[in-house]
PDB file of C-alpha atoms in Angstrom:
ATOM      1  CA  LYS S  21      -0.509  -6.467   7.894  1.00 50.00           C
ATOM      2  CA  LEU S  22       2.863  -5.050   8.722  1.00 58.00           C
ATOM      3  CA  GLY S  23       3.476  -2.599  10.984  1.00 60.00           C
ATOM      4  CA  ALA S  24       5.814  -0.472  12.779  1.00 57.00           C
ATOM      5  CA  LYS S  25       8.808  -1.606  14.249  1.00 57.00           C
ATOM      6  CA  GLU S  26       8.586  -1.148  18.539  1.00 54.00           C
ATOM      7  CA  GLY S  27       9.812   2.394  19.513  1.00 53.00           C
ATOM      8  CA  LYS S  28       8.395   3.749  15.731  1.00 59.00           C
ATOM      9  CA  SER S  29       4.818   5.573  14.811  1.00 71.00           C
ATOM     10  CA  ASN S  30       2.688   3.884  12.105  1.00 81.00           C
ATOM     11  CA  GLU S  31       3.445   8.065  10.098  1.00 93.00           C
ATOM     12  CA  ILE S  32       2.563   6.075   6.790  1.00 96.00           C
ATOM     13  CA  MET S  33      -0.456   3.649   5.558  1.00 96.00           C
ATOM     14  CA  ILE S  34      -0.081   2.414   2.542  1.00 95.00           C
ATOM     15  CA  GLY S  35      -3.713   1.003   1.018  1.00 95.00           C
ATOM     16  CA  GLY S  36      -3.247  -2.080  -1.550  1.00 92.00           C
ATOM     17  CA  LEU S  37      -6.562  -3.191  -3.254  1.00 92.00           C
ATOM     18  CA  ASN S  38      -6.496  -6.472  -1.915  1.00 88.00           C
ATOM     19  CA  PRO S  39      -4.596  -9.930  -1.861  1.00 81.00           C
ATOM     20  CA  SER S  40      -3.784 -11.555  -4.962  1.00 72.00           C
ATOM     21  CA  TYR S  41      -5.543 -15.047  -5.280  1.00 67.00           C
ATOM     22  CA  ASN S  42      -2.401 -16.282  -6.768  1.00 64.00           C
ATOM     23  CA  ARG S  43      -0.424 -15.810  -3.332  1.00 55.00           C
ATOM     24  CA  PHE S  44       3.008 -15.845  -3.290  1.00 50.00           C
ATOM     25  CA  GLU S  45       4.289 -19.311  -0.743  1.00 50.00           C
ATOM     26  CA  GLY S  46       4.571 -17.976   2.946  1.00 50.00           C
ATOM     27  CA  LEU S  47       2.062 -14.576   1.738  1.00 52.00           C
ATOM     28  CA  LYS S  48       1.793 -13.376   5.235  1.00 51.00           C
ATOM     29  CA  HIS S  49       0.357  -9.301   4.235  1.00 54.00           C
ATOM     30  CA  PRO S  50      -0.280  -7.144   1.899  1.00 61.00           C
ATOM     31  CA  PHE S  51       2.717  -6.944  -0.748  1.00 66.00           C
ATOM     32  CA  ASP S  52       4.575  -9.252   1.386  1.00 61.00           C
ATOM     33  CA  ALA S  53       8.302  -9.518   0.610  1.00 62.00           C
ATOM     34  CA  ASN S  54      10.025 -12.956   0.379  1.00 63.00           C
ATOM     35  CA  PHE S  55      13.751 -11.681   1.459  1.00 63.00           C
ATOM     36  CA  SER S  56      15.162 -15.529   1.871  1.00 63.00           C
ATOM     37  CA  SER S  57      14.063 -16.087  -1.784  1.00 66.00           C
ATOM     38  CA  LYS S  58      16.655 -15.404  -4.453  1.00 69.00           C
ATOM     39  CA  ILE S  59      13.648 -14.750  -6.844  1.00 66.00           C
ATOM     40  CA  LYS S  60      12.374 -11.060  -5.675  1.00 73.00           C
ATOM     41  CA  ASN S  61       8.572 -10.926  -5.914  1.00 74.00           C
ATOM     42  CA  PRO S  62       6.887  -7.638  -6.730  1.00 79.00           C
ATOM     43  CA  GLY S  63       6.197  -7.525  -2.297  1.00 78.00           C
ATOM     44  CA  THR S  64       9.620  -8.077  -2.369  1.00 82.00           C
ATOM     45  CA  MET S  65      11.124  -5.415  -4.259  1.00 87.00           C
ATOM     46  CA  PHE S  66       8.818  -2.997  -2.783  1.00 90.00           C
ATOM     47  CA  MET S  67      10.021  -3.520   0.471  1.00 88.00           C
ATOM     48  CA  LEU S  68      13.427  -3.247  -0.339  1.00 90.00           C
ATOM     49  CA  LEU S  69      12.257   0.252  -1.838  1.00 93.00           C
ATOM     50  CA  LEU S  70      10.725   1.183   1.262  1.00 93.00           C
ATOM     51  CA  GLN S  71      14.000   0.026   3.094  1.00 92.00           C
ATOM     52  CA  HIS S  72      15.732   2.294   0.795  1.00 94.00           C
ATOM     53  CA  LEU S  73      13.572   5.247   1.615  1.00 96.00           C
ATOM     54  CA  LYS S  74      14.591   4.597   5.156  1.00 95.00           C
ATOM     55  CA  ILE S  75      10.840   4.439   5.996  1.00 94.00           C
ATOM     56  CA  TYR S  76       9.888   0.958   6.586  1.00 90.00           C
ATOM     57  CA  ASP S  77       9.569   0.770   9.802  1.00 90.00           C
ATOM     58  CA  MET S  78       7.300   3.922   9.512  1.00 92.00           C
ATOM     59  CA  CYS S  79       4.381   2.051   7.442  1.00 92.00           C
ATOM     60  CA  PHE S  80       1.599   0.210   8.043  1.00 92.00           C
ATOM     61  CA  ILE S  81      -0.024  -1.381   5.270  1.00 90.00           C
ATOM     62  CA  THR S  82      -3.231  -2.953   4.673  1.00 92.00           C
ATOM     63  CA  ASN S  83      -5.563  -3.670   1.900  1.00 92.00           C
ATOM     64  CA  LEU S  84      -9.114  -2.409   1.372  1.00 95.00           C
ATOM     65  CA  LEU S  85     -10.726  -5.543   0.592  1.00 92.00           C
ATOM     66  CA  LYS S  86      -9.189  -7.880   2.794  1.00 88.00           C
ATOM     67  CA  CYS S  87     -10.000 -11.155   0.839  1.00 85.00           C
ATOM     68  CA  SER S  88      -8.687 -11.864  -2.724  1.00 81.00           C
ATOM     69  CA  THR S  89     -10.974 -12.255  -5.833  1.00 81.00           C
ATOM     70  CA  LYS S  90     -10.656 -15.024  -8.551  1.00 78.00           C
ATOM     71  CA  ASP S  91     -10.218 -12.528 -11.211  1.00 78.00           C
ATOM     72  CA  ASN S  92      -9.092 -10.000  -9.131  1.00 77.00           C
ATOM     73  CA  ILE S  93     -12.161  -7.519 -10.227  1.00 88.00           C
ATOM     74  CA  VAL S  94     -12.760  -5.883  -6.875  1.00 93.00           C
ATOM     75  CA  LEU S  95     -16.620  -3.825  -6.897  1.00 94.00           C
ATOM     76  CA  ASP S  96     -16.349  -1.062  -4.148  1.00 95.00           C
ATOM     77  CA  THR S  97     -19.782  -2.912  -3.086  1.00 95.00           C
ATOM     78  CA  GLN S  98     -16.942  -5.549  -2.001  1.00 95.00           C
ATOM     79  CA  ILE S  99     -15.096  -3.156  -0.491  1.00 96.00           C
ATOM     80  CA  ASP S 100     -18.145  -1.645   1.607  1.00 96.00           C
ATOM     81  CA  ILE S 101     -18.891  -4.964   2.870  1.00 95.00           C
ATOM     82  CA  CYS S 102     -14.765  -4.653   4.397  1.00 92.00           C
ATOM     83  CA  LYS S 103     -14.665  -0.800   5.597  1.00 96.00           C
ATOM     84  CA  GLU S 104     -15.336  -1.305   9.365  1.00 96.00           C
ATOM     85  CA  TYR S 105     -12.042  -3.070   9.616  1.00 95.00           C
ATOM     86  CA  PHE S 106     -10.196   0.035   7.542  1.00 95.00           C
ATOM     87  CA  ASP S 107     -12.061   2.335   9.780  1.00 96.00           C
ATOM     88  CA  ASN S 108     -10.371   0.352  12.825  1.00 95.00           C
ATOM     89  CA  GLU S 109      -7.116   0.710  11.148  1.00 94.00           C
ATOM     90  CA  LEU S 110      -7.289   4.352  10.255  1.00 94.00           C
ATOM     91  CA  GLU S 111      -8.155   4.789  14.285  1.00 93.00           C
ATOM     92  CA  TYR S 112      -5.174   3.111  15.018  1.00 90.00           C
ATOM     93  CA  CYS S 113      -2.567   4.389  12.823  1.00 90.00           C
ATOM     94  CA  LYS S 114      -4.038   7.627  12.583  1.00 92.00           C
ATOM     95  CA  PRO S 115      -1.314   8.217   9.738  1.00 95.00           C
ATOM     96  CA  LYS S 116       0.502  11.653   8.659  1.00 96.00           C
ATOM     97  CA  LEU S 117       0.015  10.017   5.578  1.00 97.00           C
ATOM     98  CA  ILE S 118      -2.001   7.550   2.944  1.00 98.00           C
ATOM     99  CA  LEU S 119      -0.428   6.353   0.075  1.00 98.00           C
ATOM    100  CA  ALA S 120      -2.936   4.797  -2.045  1.00 98.00           C
ATOM    101  CA  CYS S 121      -1.538   2.132  -4.633  1.00 95.00           C
ATOM    102  CA  GLY S 122      -3.432   2.502  -8.065  1.00 94.00           C
ATOM    103  CA  LYS S 123      -6.368   4.894  -8.911  1.00 96.00           C
ATOM    104  CA  GLN S 124      -9.104   2.234  -7.607  1.00 96.00           C
ATOM    105  CA  VAL S 125      -7.458   2.310  -4.174  1.00 97.00           C
ATOM    106  CA  TYR S 126      -7.526   6.286  -4.577  1.00 98.00           C
ATOM    107  CA  GLU S 127     -10.801   7.060  -5.919  1.00 98.00           C
ATOM    108  CA  TYR S 128     -11.996   5.017  -2.597  1.00 98.00           C
ATOM    109  CA  ILE S 129     -10.379   6.495  -0.157  1.00 98.00           C
ATOM    110  CA  LYS S 130     -11.191  10.383  -1.264  1.00 98.00           C
ATOM    111  CA  HIS S 131     -15.077   9.018  -2.262  1.00 97.00           C
ATOM    112  CA  ASN S 132     -15.758   7.558   1.205  1.00 97.00           C
ATOM    113  CA  TYR S 133     -13.287   9.573   3.382  1.00 97.00           C
ATOM    114  CA  THR S 134     -13.725  13.194   2.209  1.00 97.00           C
ATOM    115  CA  TYR S 135     -12.400  14.252   5.699  1.00 96.00           C
ATOM    116  CA  LEU S 136      -8.505  13.224   5.014  1.00 97.00           C
ATOM    117  CA  LYS S 137      -6.456  15.401   3.409  1.00 96.00           C
ATOM    118  CA  ASN S 138      -3.772  13.384   3.647  1.00 97.00           C
ATOM    119  CA  VAL S 139      -3.930  10.591   1.117  1.00 98.00           C
ATOM    120  CA  GLU S 140      -1.722  10.659  -1.954  1.00 98.00           C
ATOM    121  CA  ARG S 141      -2.001   8.703  -4.830  1.00 98.00           C
ATOM    122  CA  ILE S 142       1.015   6.059  -5.980  1.00 97.00           C
ATOM    123  CA  HIS S 143       1.354   3.929  -9.446  1.00 94.00           C
ATOM    124  CA  HIS S 144       0.778  -0.303  -7.739  1.00 90.00           C
ATOM    125  CA  PRO S 145       3.983  -2.060  -7.482  1.00 89.00           C
ATOM    126  CA  SER S 146       3.017  -4.548  -9.885  1.00 85.00           C
ATOM    127  CA  PHE S 147       2.955  -1.592 -12.542  1.00 86.00           C
ATOM    128  CA  CYS S 148       7.045  -0.995 -11.517  1.00 86.00           C
ATOM    129  CA  PHE S 149       8.133  -4.015 -10.485  1.00 85.00           C
ATOM    130  CA  SER S 150       5.355  -6.730 -12.662  1.00 83.00           C
ATOM    131  CA  TYR S 151       4.488  -4.861 -15.422  1.00 83.00           C
ATOM    132  CA  LYS S 152       7.412  -2.174 -15.838  1.00 86.00           C
ATOM    133  CA  LYS S 153       5.379  -0.178 -17.000  1.00 88.00           C
ATOM    134  CA  ILE S 154       7.144   2.962 -14.509  1.00 90.00           C
ATOM    135  CA  SER S 155      10.665   2.858 -14.202  1.00 92.00           C
ATOM    136  CA  ILE S 156      12.447   2.051 -10.327  1.00 91.00           C
ATOM    137  CA  TYR S 157      14.410   5.001 -10.330  1.00 93.00           C
ATOM    138  CA  ASP S 158      10.694   7.338 -11.686  1.00 95.00           C
ATOM    139  CA  TYR S 159       8.728   4.768  -9.137  1.00 95.00           C
ATOM    140  CA  MET S 160      11.173   6.611  -6.035  1.00 95.00           C
ATOM    141  CA  HIS S 161      10.830   8.948  -7.361  1.00 96.00           C
ATOM    142  CA  GLN S 162       7.871   9.459  -7.263  1.00 96.00           C
ATOM    143  CA  ILE S 163       7.312   8.535  -3.449  1.00 97.00           C
ATOM    144  CA  ASN S 164      10.142  10.105  -2.020  1.00 97.00           C
ATOM    145  CA  ASN S 165       8.788  13.596  -3.762  1.00 98.00           C
ATOM    146  CA  ILE S 166       5.856  12.662  -1.661  1.00 98.00           C
ATOM    147  CA  LEU S 167       7.619  12.219   1.830  1.00 97.00           C
ATOM    148  CA  VAL S 168       8.974  15.312   1.361  1.00 97.00           C
ATOM    149  CA  GLU S 169       6.207  17.264   1.190  1.00 97.00           C
ATOM    150  CA  TYR S 170       5.003  15.769   3.849  1.00 96.00           C
ATOM    151  CA  ARG S 171       8.094  16.135   5.877  1.00 95.00           C
ATOM    152  CA  ILE S 172       8.646  12.375   6.571  1.00 93.00           C
TER     153      ILE S 172
END
């Protein structure tokens, strides 16, 4: 997990679905970045985007499901097994904003944490950086609009 730097708060929680089965070498947390590599994986690109938006040091990044699945298909019943960990992370972070990466993550949080009013859906980083279904500019704009709305 990437937590806020010393002296910074975990104002933003970023939730992904689960770790990739085909993890990048040296992966340490969800959307892990390898800044020393010449090849920029989607995690690196996402972390660079967070830095560009000046929120990198305010983020706590996690996955709902803590283990990978071979086919990357995740059932809600699997996420339920890890729900206690996510509950603890919410209690630890007390985020001002939760960015849910992708439809399944957003819908799971909205359904199981109905008291949370600070959950916003964003595209999963792979949607932009791997599949090129949205431009980097539009992705950055989507996140920035949410930050403005929450005054972050």
